[in-house]
Structures are given as structure tokens and as C-alpha cells.
mmCIF file with all atom_site columns, C-alpha atoms in Angstrom:
data_model
loop_
_atom_site.group_PDB
_atom_site.id
_atom_site.type_symbol
_atom_site.label_atom_id
_atom_site.label_alt_id
_atom_site.label_comp_id
_atom_site.label_asym_id
_atom_site.label_entity_id
_atom_site.label_seq_id
_atom_site.pdbx_PDB_ins_code
_atom_site.Cartn_x
_atom_site.Cartn_y
_atom_site.Cartn_z
_atom_site.occupancy
_atom_site.B_iso_or_equiv
_atom_site.pdbx_formal_charge
_atom_site.auth_seq_id
_atom_site.auth_comp_id
_atom_site.auth_asym_id
_atom_site.auth_atom_id
_atom_site.pdbx_PDB_model_num
ATOM 1   C CA . HIS I 1 1   ? 0.069   0.100  -0.104  1.00 0.00 ? 1   HIS I CA 1
ATOM 2   C CA . ALA I 1 2   ? 1.357   3.582  -0.573  1.00 0.00 ? 2   ALA I CA 1
ATOM 3   C CA . MET I 1 3   ? -0.087  6.450  1.058   1.00 0.00 ? 3   MET I CA 1
ATOM 4   C CA . GLU I 1 4   ? 0.616   10.283 0.303   1.00 0.00 ? 4   GLU I CA 1
ATOM 5   C CA . ALA I 1 5   ? -0.385  13.336 2.657   1.00 0.00 ? 5   ALA I CA 1
ATOM 6   C CA . HIS I 1 6   ? -1.530  16.358 1.100   1.00 0.00 ? 6   HIS I CA 1
ATOM 7   C CA . HIS I 1 7   ? -2.966  19.357 2.067   1.00 0.00 ? 7   HIS I CA 1
ATOM 8   C CA . GLY I 1 8   ? -4.493  22.783 0.947   1.00 0.00 ? 8   GLY I CA 1
ATOM 9   C CA . ASP I 1 9   ? -7.688  24.511 2.180   1.00 0.00 ? 9   ASP I CA 1
ATOM 10  C CA . VAL I 1 10  ? -9.193  21.113 3.868   1.00 0.00 ? 10  VAL I CA 1
ATOM 11  C CA . GLU I 1 11  ? -8.958  20.761 7.587   1.00 0.00 ? 11  GLU I CA 1
ATOM 12  C CA . PRO I 1 12  ? -5.905  18.675 8.557   1.00 0.00 ? 12  PRO I CA 1
ATOM 13  C CA . LYS I 1 13  ? -7.685  16.183 10.778  1.00 0.00 ? 13  LYS I CA 1
ATOM 14  C CA . THR I 1 14  ? -10.483 15.732 8.142   1.00 0.00 ? 14  THR I CA 1
ATOM 15  C CA . ILE I 1 15  ? -7.462  14.359 5.785   1.00 0.00 ? 15  ILE I CA 1
ATOM 16  C CA . GLU I 1 16  ? -7.526  10.309 5.123   1.00 0.00 ? 16  GLU I CA 1
ATOM 17  C CA . ALA I 1 17  ? -3.849  10.125 5.618   1.00 0.00 ? 17  ALA I CA 1
ATOM 18  C CA . VAL I 1 18  ? -3.519  12.259 8.726   1.00 0.00 ? 18  VAL I CA 1
ATOM 19  C CA . GLN I 1 19  ? -6.218  10.099 10.467  1.00 0.00 ? 19  GLN I CA 1
ATOM 20  C CA . VAL I 1 20  ? -4.330  7.219  9.462   1.00 0.00 ? 20  VAL I CA 1
ATOM 21  C CA . LEU I 1 21  ? -1.151  8.579  10.606  1.00 0.00 ? 21  LEU I CA 1
ATOM 22  C CA . ARG I 1 22  ? -2.594  9.162  14.167  1.00 0.00 ? 22  ARG I CA 1
ATOM 23  C CA . ASP I 1 23  ? -4.345  5.779  15.029  1.00 0.00 ? 23  ASP I CA 1
ATOM 24  C CA . TYR I 1 24  ? -1.735  3.059  14.992  1.00 0.00 ? 24  TYR I CA 1
ATOM 25  C CA . ASP I 1 25  ? -4.703  0.292  14.455  1.00 0.00 ? 25  ASP I CA 1
ATOM 26  C CA . LYS I 1 26  ? -5.284  2.003  10.971  1.00 0.00 ? 26  LYS I CA 1
ATOM 27  C CA . LEU I 1 27  ? -1.565  2.627  10.510  1.00 0.00 ? 27  LEU I CA 1
ATOM 28  C CA . LYS I 1 28  ? -0.360  -1.090 10.803  1.00 0.00 ? 28  LYS I CA 1
ATOM 29  C CA . GLN I 1 29  ? -2.670  -2.267 8.313   1.00 0.00 ? 29  GLN I CA 1
ATOM 30  C CA . PHE I 1 30  ? 0.226   -1.060 6.087   1.00 0.00 ? 30  PHE I CA 1
ATOM 31  C CA . GLN I 1 31  ? 3.630   -2.535 5.219   1.00 0.00 ? 31  GLN I CA 1
ATOM 32  C CA . VAL I 1 32  ? 5.042   0.844  3.637   1.00 0.00 ? 32  VAL I CA 1
ATOM 33  C CA . LEU I 1 33  ? 4.757   4.349  3.597   1.00 0.00 ? 33  LEU I CA 1
ATOM 34  C CA . PHE I 1 34  ? 6.130   6.643  1.024   1.00 0.00 ? 34  PHE I CA 1
ATOM 35  C CA . PHE I 1 35  ? 6.130   10.383 2.218   1.00 0.00 ? 35  PHE I CA 1
ATOM 36  C CA . ASN I 1 36  ? 7.125   12.409 -1.104  1.00 0.00 ? 36  ASN I CA 1
ATOM 37  C CA . CYS I 1 37  ? 8.272   16.005 -0.417  1.00 0.00 ? 37  CYS I CA 1
ATOM 38  C CA . GLY I 1 38  ? 5.698   18.115 1.170   1.00 0.00 ? 38  GLY I CA 1
ATOM 39  C CA . SER I 1 39  ? 5.722   21.288 3.529   1.00 0.00 ? 39  SER I CA 1
ATOM 40  C CA . ALA I 1 40  ? 2.919   19.913 5.468   1.00 0.00 ? 40  ALA I CA 1
ATOM 41  C CA . ALA I 1 41  ? 5.148   17.400 7.302   1.00 0.00 ? 41  ALA I CA 1
ATOM 42  C CA . GLN I 1 42  ? 6.396   19.651 9.652   1.00 0.00 ? 42  GLN I CA 1
ATOM 43  C CA . LYS I 1 43  ? 2.708   21.286 10.702  1.00 0.00 ? 43  LYS I CA 1
ATOM 44  C CA . TYR I 1 44  ? 1.647   17.753 11.184  1.00 0.00 ? 44  TYR I CA 1
ATOM 45  C CA . VAL I 1 45  ? 4.114   16.619 13.501  1.00 0.00 ? 45  VAL I CA 1
ATOM 46  C CA . HIS I 1 46  ? 3.631   19.374 15.746  1.00 0.00 ? 46  HIS I CA 1
ATOM 47  C CA . MET I 1 47  ? -0.258  19.886 15.240  1.00 0.00 ? 47  MET I CA 1
ATOM 48  C CA . PHE I 1 48  ? -0.396  16.150 16.171  1.00 0.00 ? 48  PHE I CA 1
ATOM 49  C CA . PRO I 1 49  ? 2.042   15.014 18.827  1.00 0.00 ? 49  PRO I CA 1
ATOM 50  C CA . GLU I 1 50  ? 0.548   11.335 18.631  1.00 0.00 ? 50  GLU I CA 1
ATOM 51  C CA . ILE I 1 51  ? 2.285   10.940 14.810  1.00 0.00 ? 51  ILE I CA 1
ATOM 52  C CA . ALA I 1 52  ? 5.636   10.522 16.323  1.00 0.00 ? 52  ALA I CA 1
ATOM 53  C CA . LYS I 1 53  ? 4.803   7.621  18.265  1.00 0.00 ? 53  LYS I CA 1
ATOM 54  C CA . THR I 1 54  ? 2.399   5.918  15.859  1.00 0.00 ? 54  THR I CA 1
ATOM 55  C CA . LEU I 1 55  ? 5.250   6.198  13.432  1.00 0.00 ? 55  LEU I CA 1
ATOM 56  C CA . LYS I 1 56  ? 7.997   4.816  15.852  1.00 0.00 ? 56  LYS I CA 1
ATOM 57  C CA . ASP I 1 57  ? 5.662   1.504  16.666  1.00 0.00 ? 57  ASP I CA 1
ATOM 58  C CA . PHE I 1 58  ? 5.198   1.215  13.200  1.00 0.00 ? 58  PHE I CA 1
ATOM 59  C CA . VAL I 1 59  ? 8.463   0.994  12.308  1.00 0.00 ? 59  VAL I CA 1
ATOM 60  C CA . HIS I 1 60  ? 9.395   -1.029 15.865  1.00 0.00 ? 60  HIS I CA 1
ATOM 61  C CA . ASN I 1 61  ? 6.715   -3.324 14.806  1.00 0.00 ? 61  ASN I CA 1
ATOM 62  C CA . GLY I 1 62  ? 8.578   -4.296 11.184  1.00 0.00 ? 62  GLY I CA 1
ATOM 63  C CA . GLY I 1 63  ? 6.991   -1.461 9.015   1.00 0.00 ? 63  GLY I CA 1
ATOM 64  C CA . SER I 1 64  ? 9.108   0.783  6.900   1.00 0.00 ? 64  SER I CA 1
ATOM 65  C CA . PHE I 1 65  ? 8.972   4.305  5.736   1.00 0.00 ? 65  PHE I CA 1
ATOM 66  C CA . TYR I 1 66  ? 10.219  6.326  3.028   1.00 0.00 ? 66  TYR I CA 1
ATOM 67  C CA . ALA I 1 67  ? 10.811  10.459 3.051   1.00 0.00 ? 67  ALA I CA 1
ATOM 68  C CA . SER I 1 68  ? 12.376  12.613 1.099   1.00 0.00 ? 68  SER I CA 1
ATOM 69  C CA . ASP I 1 69  ? 13.467  16.174 1.291   1.00 0.00 ? 69  ASP I CA 1
ATOM 70  C CA . LEU I 1 70  ? 10.693  18.355 3.352   1.00 0.00 ? 70  LEU I CA 1
ATOM 71  C CA . SER I 1 71  ? 8.838   15.121 4.677   1.00 0.00 ? 71  SER I CA 1
ATOM 72  C CA . TRP I 1 72  ? 12.231  14.852 6.675   1.00 0.00 ? 72  TRP I CA 1
ATOM 73  C CA . ALA I 1 73  ? 9.806   16.253 9.867   1.00 0.00 ? 73  ALA I CA 1
ATOM 74  C CA . TYR I 1 74  ? 8.663   12.600 9.795   1.00 0.00 ? 74  TYR I CA 1
ATOM 75  C CA . VAL I 1 75  ? 12.080  10.879 10.392  1.00 0.00 ? 75  VAL I CA 1
ATOM 76  C CA . GLU I 1 76  ? 12.794  13.633 13.099  1.00 0.00 ? 76  GLU I CA 1
ATOM 77  C CA . ALA I 1 77  ? 9.706   13.601 14.909  1.00 0.00 ? 77  ALA I CA 1
ATOM 78  C CA . ALA I 1 78  ? 9.784   9.686  15.363  1.00 0.00 ? 78  ALA I CA 1
ATOM 79  C CA . PHE I 1 79  ? 13.596  9.024  15.366  1.00 0.00 ? 79  PHE I CA 1
ATOM 80  C CA . PRO I 1 80  ? 15.133  12.100 16.628  1.00 0.00 ? 80  PRO I CA 1
ATOM 81  C CA . ASP I 1 81  ? 18.544  10.598 17.027  1.00 0.00 ? 81  ASP I CA 1
ATOM 82  C CA . ALA I 1 82  ? 18.560  8.866  13.647  1.00 0.00 ? 82  ALA I CA 1
ATOM 83  C CA . ILE I 1 83  ? 19.822  11.708 11.534  1.00 0.00 ? 83  ILE I CA 1
ATOM 84  C CA . ASP I 1 84  ? 21.395  15.229 12.734  1.00 0.00 ? 84  ASP I CA 1
ATOM 85  C CA . PHE I 1 85  ? 20.156  17.501 10.332  1.00 0.00 ? 85  PHE I CA 1
ATOM 86  C CA . TYR I 1 86  ? 21.728  20.943 9.586   1.00 0.00 ? 86  TYR I CA 1
ATOM 87  C CA . GLY I 1 87  ? 21.266  23.833 11.861  1.00 0.00 ? 87  GLY I CA 1
ATOM 88  C CA . SER I 1 88  ? 21.039  24.242 15.413  1.00 0.00 ? 88  SER I CA 1
ATOM 89  C CA . LYS I 1 89  ? 17.201  23.166 15.491  1.00 0.00 ? 89  LYS I CA 1
ATOM 90  C CA . ASP I 1 90  ? 16.601  19.623 13.797  1.00 0.00 ? 90  ASP I CA 1
ATOM 91  C CA . LEU I 1 91  ? 12.787  20.270 13.753  1.00 0.00 ? 91  LEU I CA 1
ATOM 92  C CA . PRO I 1 92  ? 11.885  24.329 14.283  1.00 0.00 ? 92  PRO I CA 1
ATOM 93  C CA . GLU I 1 93  ? 8.542   25.017 15.469  1.00 0.00 ? 93  GLU I CA 1
ATOM 94  C CA . GLY I 1 94  ? 7.849   27.197 12.048  1.00 0.00 ? 94  GLY I CA 1
ATOM 95  C CA . PRO I 1 95  ? 10.216  28.067 8.897   1.00 0.00 ? 95  PRO I CA 1
ATOM 96  C CA . SER I 1 96  ? 13.536  29.131 10.702  1.00 0.00 ? 96  SER I CA 1
ATOM 97  C CA . ASN I 1 97  ? 17.151  30.166 9.951   1.00 0.00 ? 97  ASN I CA 1
ATOM 98  C CA . ASP I 1 98  ? 17.618  27.313 12.391  1.00 0.00 ? 98  ASP I CA 1
ATOM 99  C CA . GLY I 1 99  ? 16.109  24.498 10.257  1.00 0.00 ? 99  GLY I CA 1
ATOM 100 C CA . PRO I 1 100 ? 17.837  22.144 7.901   1.00 0.00 ? 100 PRO I CA 1
ATOM 101 C CA . GLN I 1 101 ? 16.132  23.986 4.918   1.00 0.00 ? 101 GLN I CA 1
ATOM 102 C CA . VAL I 1 102 ? 19.225  25.728 3.314   1.00 0.00 ? 102 VAL I CA 1
ATOM 103 C CA . VAL I 1 103 ? 20.181  23.618 0.278   1.00 0.00 ? 103 VAL I CA 1
ATOM 104 C CA . VAL I 1 104 ? 19.753  25.968 -2.986  1.00 0.00 ? 104 VAL I CA 1
ATOM 105 C CA . GLY I 1 105 ? 17.161  24.950 -5.310  1.00 0.00 ? 105 GLY I CA 1
ATOM 106 C CA . ASN I 1 106 ? 17.685  23.738 -9.025  1.00 0.00 ? 106 ASN I CA 1
ATOM 107 C CA . GLN I 1 107 ? 21.391  22.564 -9.054  1.00 0.00 ? 107 GLN I CA 1
ATOM 108 C CA . SER I 1 108 ? 23.114  19.610 -9.869  1.00 0.00 ? 108 SER I CA 1
ATOM 109 C CA . VAL I 1 109 ? 24.898  17.622 -6.951  1.00 0.00 ? 109 VAL I CA 1
ATOM 110 C CA . PRO I 1 110 ? 28.218  15.404 -7.506  1.00 0.00 ? 110 PRO I CA 1
ATOM 111 C CA . ALA I 1 111 ? 27.218  12.401 -5.449  1.00 0.00 ? 111 ALA I CA 1
ATOM 112 C CA . THR I 1 112 ? 29.614  9.168  -4.130  1.00 0.00 ? 112 THR I CA 1
ATOM 113 C CA . ILE I 1 113 ? 27.931  6.157  -3.319  1.00 0.00 ? 113 ILE I CA 1
ATOM 114 C CA . LYS I 1 114 ? 29.132  4.586  -0.260  1.00 0.00 ? 114 LYS I CA 1
ATOM 115 C CA . ASP I 1 115 ? 27.354  1.330  -0.377  1.00 0.00 ? 115 ASP I CA 1
ATOM 116 C CA . ALA I 1 116 ? 29.347  -1.408 -2.615  1.00 0.00 ? 116 ALA I CA 1
ATOM 117 C CA . ALA I 1 117 ? 26.193  -3.341 -3.420  1.00 0.00 ? 117 ALA I CA 1
ATOM 118 C CA . LEU I 1 118 ? 24.455  0.152  -4.466  1.00 0.00 ? 118 LEU I CA 1
ATOM 119 C CA . ALA I 1 119 ? 27.442  1.071  -6.334  1.00 0.00 ? 119 ALA I CA 1
ATOM 120 C CA . GLN I 1 120 ? 27.311  -2.315 -8.121  1.00 0.00 ? 120 GLN I CA 1
ATOM 121 C CA . LEU I 1 121 ? 23.531  -2.168 -8.886  1.00 0.00 ? 121 LEU I CA 1
ATOM 122 C CA . ALA I 1 122 ? 24.305  1.482  -10.350 1.00 0.00 ? 122 ALA I CA 1
ATOM 123 C CA . GLY I 1 123 ? 27.366  0.496  -12.219 1.00 0.00 ? 123 GLY I CA 1
ATOM 124 C CA . ALA I 1 124 ? 29.420  3.367  -11.181 1.00 0.00 ? 124 ALA I CA 1
ATOM 125 C CA . GLY I 1 125 ? 30.761  4.839  -7.746  1.00 0.00 ? 125 GLY I CA 1
ATOM 126 C CA . THR I 1 126 ? 29.493  8.505  -8.418  1.00 0.00 ? 126 THR I CA 1
ATOM 127 C CA . PHE I 1 127 ? 26.746  10.134 -10.276 1.00 0.00 ? 127 PHE I CA 1
ATOM 128 C CA . THR I 1 128 ? 25.289  13.519 -10.767 1.00 0.00 ? 128 THR I CA 1
ATOM 129 C CA . ALA I 1 129 ? 21.794  14.004 -8.451  1.00 0.00 ? 129 ALA I CA 1
ATOM 130 C CA . LYS I 1 130 ? 19.545  16.557 -9.837  1.00 0.00 ? 130 LYS I CA 1
ATOM 131 C CA . TYR I 1 131 ? 17.809  18.946 -6.931  1.00 0.00 ? 131 TYR I CA 1
ATOM 132 C CA . GLY I 1 132 ? 14.460  20.482 -7.936  1.00 0.00 ? 132 GLY I CA 1
ATOM 133 C CA . PRO I 1 133 ? 12.863  23.691 -6.484  1.00 0.00 ? 133 PRO I CA 1
ATOM 134 C CA . GLY I 1 134 ? 14.281  24.791 -3.131  1.00 0.00 ? 134 GLY I CA 1
ATOM 135 C CA . PRO I 1 135 ? 15.058  25.270 -0.480  1.00 0.00 ? 135 PRO I CA 1
ATOM 136 C CA . LEU I 1 136 ? 16.048  21.845 0.217   1.00 0.00 ? 136 LEU I CA 1
ATOM 137 C CA . ILE I 1 137 ? 17.124  20.084 3.296   1.00 0.00 ? 137 ILE I CA 1
ATOM 138 C CA . ALA I 1 138 ? 20.779  19.396 4.525   1.00 0.00 ? 138 ALA I CA 1
ATOM 139 C CA . VAL I 1 139 ? 22.105  16.445 6.512   1.00 0.00 ? 139 VAL I CA 1
ATOM 140 C CA . GLN I 1 140 ? 24.996  16.976 8.991   1.00 0.00 ? 140 GLN I CA 1
ATOM 141 C CA . ALA I 1 141 ? 25.371  13.220 10.075  1.00 0.00 ? 141 ALA I CA 1
ATOM 142 C CA . ALA I 1 142 ? 23.869  9.746  10.551  1.00 0.00 ? 142 ALA I CA 1
ATOM 143 C CA . GLY I 1 143 ? 23.182  8.978  14.053  1.00 0.00 ? 143 GLY I CA 1
ATOM 144 C CA . GLN I 1 144 ? 23.433  5.477  15.867  1.00 0.00 ? 144 GLN I CA 1
ATOM 145 C CA . GLY I 1 145 ? 22.024  2.504  13.596  1.00 0.00 ? 145 GLY I CA 1
ATOM 146 C CA . THR I 1 146 ? 21.645  4.772  10.523  1.00 0.00 ? 146 THR I CA 1
ATOM 147 C CA . THR I 1 147 ? 24.153  4.032  7.392   1.00 0.00 ? 147 THR I CA 1
ATOM 148 C CA . VAL I 1 148 ? 24.901  6.633  4.846   1.00 0.00 ? 148 VAL I CA 1
ATOM 149 C CA . HIS I 1 149 ? 24.432  5.214  1.529   1.00 0.00 ? 149 HIS I CA 1
ATOM 150 C CA . VAL I 1 150 ? 25.300  8.195  -0.632  1.00 0.00 ? 150 VAL I CA 1
ATOM 151 C CA . THR I 1 151 ? 26.840  11.407 0.061   1.00 0.00 ? 151 THR I CA 1
ATOM 152 C CA . GLY I 1 152 ? 26.934  14.513 -1.801  1.00 0.00 ? 152 GLY I CA 1
ATOM 153 C CA . VAL I 1 153 ? 28.114  18.164 -2.116  1.00 0.00 ? 153 VAL I CA 1
ATOM 154 C CA . THR I 1 154 ? 25.653  20.917 -2.384  1.00 0.00 ? 154 THR I CA 1
ATOM 155 C CA . LYS I 1 155 ? 25.556  24.378 -2.739  1.00 0.00 ? 155 LYS I CA 1
ATOM 156 C CA . ILE I 1 156 ? 23.608  25.897 0.520   1.00 0.00 ? 156 ILE I CA 1
ATOM 157 C CA . GLU I 1 157 ? 22.980  29.242 1.865   1.00 0.00 ? 157 GLU I CA 1
ATOM 158 C CA . ASN I 1 158 ? 25.602  31.018 3.518   1.00 0.00 ? 158 ASN I CA 1
ATOM 159 C CA . LYS I 1 159 ? 24.177  31.459 6.834   1.00 0.00 ? 159 LYS I CA 1
ATOM 160 C CA . ALA I 1 160 ? 27.523  33.608 7.865   1.00 0.00 ? 160 ALA I CA 1
ATOM 161 C CA . LYS I 1 161 ? 27.150  36.294 4.986   1.00 0.00 ? 161 LYS I CA 1
ATOM 162 C CA . LYS I 1 162 ? 27.578  39.612 6.447   1.00 0.00 ? 162 LYS I CA 1
ATOM 163 C CA . GLY I 1 163 ? 28.245  42.033 3.562   1.00 0.00 ? 163 GLY I CA 1
ATOM 164 C CA . PRO I 1 164 ? 27.820  42.076 -0.171  1.00 0.00 ? 164 PRO I CA 1
ATOM 165 C CA . PHE I 1 165 ? 31.336  40.903 -0.938  1.00 0.00 ? 165 PHE I CA 1
ATOM 166 C CA . ASP I 1 166 ? 30.708  37.687 1.019   1.00 0.00 ? 166 ASP I CA 1
ATOM 167 C CA . PRO I 1 167 ? 29.462  34.805 -0.921  1.00 0.00 ? 167 PRO I CA 1
ATOM 168 C CA . ASP I 1 168 ? 25.596  34.112 -1.105  1.00 0.00 ? 168 ASP I CA 1
ATOM 169 C CA . THR I 1 169 ? 26.266  29.980 -1.122  1.00 0.00 ? 169 THR I CA 1
ATOM 170 C CA . VAL I 1 170 ? 28.866  27.585 0.321   1.00 0.00 ? 170 VAL I CA 1
ATOM 171 C CA . LEU I 1 171 ? 29.424  24.173 -0.320  1.00 0.00 ? 171 LEU I CA 1
ATOM 172 C CA . HIS I 1 172 ? 28.063  21.698 2.379   1.00 0.00 ? 172 HIS I CA 1
ATOM 173 C CA . VAL I 1 173 ? 29.338  18.158 2.142   1.00 0.00 ? 173 VAL I CA 1
ATOM 174 C CA . GLY I 1 174 ? 27.339  15.581 3.749   1.00 0.00 ? 174 GLY I CA 1
ATOM 175 C CA . PRO I 1 175 ? 24.942  12.348 3.627   1.00 0.00 ? 175 PRO I CA 1
ATOM 176 C CA . VAL I 1 176 ? 22.090  12.910 0.567   1.00 0.00 ? 176 VAL I CA 1
ATOM 177 C CA . VAL I 1 177 ? 20.839  9.170  1.064   1.00 0.00 ? 177 VAL I CA 1
ATOM 178 C CA . LEU I 1 178 ? 20.425  7.387  4.332   1.00 0.00 ? 178 LEU I CA 1
ATOM 179 C CA . SER I 1 179 ? 18.404  4.173  5.730   1.00 0.00 ? 179 SER I CA 1
ATOM 180 C CA . HIS I 1 180 ? 17.998  3.728  9.745   1.00 0.00 ? 180 HIS I CA 1
ATOM 181 C CA . GLN I 1 181 ? 17.208  0.634  11.573  1.00 0.00 ? 181 GLN I CA 1
ATOM 182 C CA . PRO I 1 182 ? 16.145  0.746  15.101  1.00 0.00 ? 182 PRO I CA 1
ATOM 183 C CA . ALA I 1 183 ? 17.691  -1.815 17.372  1.00 0.00 ? 183 ALA I CA 1
ATOM 184 C CA . VAL I 1 184 ? 14.781  -3.904 18.189  1.00 0.00 ? 184 VAL I CA 1
ATOM 185 C CA . VAL I 1 185 ? 14.068  -7.205 16.845  1.00 0.00 ? 185 VAL I CA 1
ATOM 186 C CA . GLY I 1 186 ? 12.025  -7.665 13.876  1.00 0.00 ? 186 GLY I CA 1
ATOM 187 C CA . ALA I 1 187 ? 11.931  -3.630 13.251  1.00 0.00 ? 187 ALA I CA 1
ATOM 188 C CA . GLY I 1 188 ? 11.735  -2.122 9.844   1.00 0.00 ? 188 GLY I CA 1
ATOM 189 C CA . ARG I 1 189 ? 13.746  0.726  8.316   1.00 0.00 ? 189 ARG I CA 1
ATOM 190 C CA . VAL I 1 190 ? 13.191  4.523  7.408   1.00 0.00 ? 190 VAL I CA 1
ATOM 191 C CA . ILE I 1 191 ? 14.596  5.516  4.364   1.00 0.00 ? 191 ILE I CA 1
ATOM 192 C CA . TYR I 1 192 ? 15.311  9.441  3.732   1.00 0.00 ? 192 TYR I CA 1
ATOM 193 C CA . THR I 1 193 ? 16.801  10.925 0.661   1.00 0.00 ? 193 THR I CA 1
ATOM 194 C CA . THR I 1 194 ? 17.483  14.590 0.538   1.00 0.00 ? 194 THR I CA 1
ATOM 195 C CA . PHE I 1 195 ? 16.508  14.841 -3.194  1.00 0.00 ? 195 PHE I CA 1
ATOM 196 C CA . HIS I 1 196 ? 13.107  14.065 -4.526  1.00 0.00 ? 196 HIS I CA 1
ATOM 197 C CA . ASN I 1 197 ? 12.122  11.093 -6.629  1.00 0.00 ? 197 ASN I CA 1
ATOM 198 C CA . ASP I 1 198 ? 9.690   12.460 -8.932  1.00 0.00 ? 198 ASP I CA 1
ATOM 199 C CA . GLU I 1 199 ? 9.973   15.406 -11.777 1.00 0.00 ? 199 GLU I CA 1
ATOM 200 C CA . GLN I 1 200 ? 13.992  15.234 -11.390 1.00 0.00 ? 200 GLN I CA 1
ATOM 201 C CA . ALA I 1 201 ? 14.840  11.782 -11.269 1.00 0.00 ? 201 ALA I CA 1
ATOM 202 C CA . ASP I 1 202 ? 16.868  9.922  -13.915 1.00 0.00 ? 202 ASP I CA 1
ATOM 203 C CA . ASN I 1 203 ? 17.310  6.325  -14.618 1.00 0.00 ? 203 ASN I CA 1
ATOM 204 C CA . LEU I 1 204 ? 20.043  6.011  -11.841 1.00 0.00 ? 204 LEU I CA 1
ATOM 205 C CA . MET I 1 205 ? 18.497  7.917  -9.195  1.00 0.00 ? 205 MET I CA 1
ATOM 206 C CA . THR I 1 206 ? 15.210  5.546  -9.929  1.00 0.00 ? 206 THR I CA 1
ATOM 207 C CA . LYS I 1 207 ? 17.605  2.298  -9.584  1.00 0.00 ? 207 LYS I CA 1
ATOM 208 C CA . ILE I 1 208 ? 18.870  4.006  -6.179  1.00 0.00 ? 208 ILE I CA 1
ATOM 209 C CA . LEU I 1 209 ? 15.063  4.257  -4.906  1.00 0.00 ? 209 LEU I CA 1
ATOM 210 C CA . ASN I 1 210 ? 14.205  0.435  -6.276  1.00 0.00 ? 210 ASN I CA 1
ATOM 211 C CA . TYR I 1 211 ? 17.294  -0.811 -4.393  1.00 0.00 ? 211 TYR I CA 1
ATOM 212 C CA . LEU I 1 212 ? 16.490  1.361  -1.138  1.00 0.00 ? 212 LEU I CA 1
ATOM 213 C CA . VAL I 1 213 ? 12.542  0.236  -1.419  1.00 0.00 ? 213 VAL I CA 1
ATOM 214 C CA . PHE I 1 214 ? 13.449  -3.739 -1.846  1.00 0.00 ? 214 PHE I CA 1
ATOM 215 C CA . LEU I 1 215 ? 15.432  -2.945 1.573   1.00 0.00 ? 215 LEU I CA 1
ATOM 216 C CA . LEU I 1 216 ? 12.447  -1.866 3.289   1.00 0.00 ? 216 LEU I CA 1
#
């Protein structure tokens, strides 16, 4: 089963996906969840704190979920120690300079595959990841129980910019594809990519996503 969460002018608690995320009995009917990039994720995890617990229970009991870009909030809420996102606050209350949304959009990112099995499947140790509209999320490091599959060099906003002669962007080297498996017998996995896997995914990025899904 695949489930997506959308929002617009709809009352969040009436959205079916939100209702499922808030109710473990409904959530456990699924095996794998896909959260494509969506700015609602941050809002939902603050609005409904129970989502963090249901997702954690879901993965501990063998379920898995994949999240990309702005859906980082689901990963951070359920497994705060799994990934260290960029900035002083991994999950700010609202849009904030402290948050991880610093990667400049519409850029090509030189990426290096750190996972031997994935490199063999890809037929290459390096590739170019295409990033769509920004700002996107940056990751600093993997936490306990988390594997880095791919790293990338992204242009990020220069938060230290003081005057007109300082550069607007600086380079950030960090993980761009990670998987986390809690230290619980029978647990599923959480997969996170800083890039999207829809409009700008090419053949190689699709292969990577397929590989990760089969890990799930």
C-alpha cells in the first residue's frame, strides 16, 4: 500500500492520511509508507504529537517508511537520534533560519555512493543527483543505527553572510541518502533522501530508489 499526505484548504484532521497516521490500529494495516516531499509534514508533527509515537511503533513492529526532502519532519519526530539534520534545530516550530532547509534549489549535485552493493547495481561509484526547486534539506551526519548510502556536495545558503562581498552560497558535504534501522528485533527501516524522486529523478536515481525500497 502507498499512502501520501496532501493539504490545501482542507482541515488537516479530516484528511484520510492524517487520520491513519494518528491511529496506530489504522496505520498497522500498511507495510510501507511513502512520504514524498511535502511542506505539511512539519505542520502535522507539531499539530498532532501522537504521529511521532505511531510512526515509531509502526517501524518497531516491522513497518518501513521512505521520506524525501521536506518530509524530513516525520523522520525527525519519530526517530530524533537517527539523523543529525543541518542547523541548531533539527525540527523548528516553524520556518526558521535554525532549520535544515538551506540547500539551494535547481542544482546538479556531485554524489558518491558509499554502499558497495548499491555501487555495483548502479554500475558506478559516482553520479550527479538533480535537485529541483528549493530550499531543500541538508543533513550533517548519520546517528546510531543509521547507514549512509550516498554523500553529496551541495550548494547551501551562506548563513554567515555579513556583507555584499561575502558569497551567497557555500559548499556542504554531507549524506544525501540514508537508512535507519532501530535496534529492535524485527524492526523495519526508515529511508531518507534529501532529493525528490519524482520530477527530477533520472534512471540512476530511480535505480537507487528501487534498491532502497527492496531494503524496506
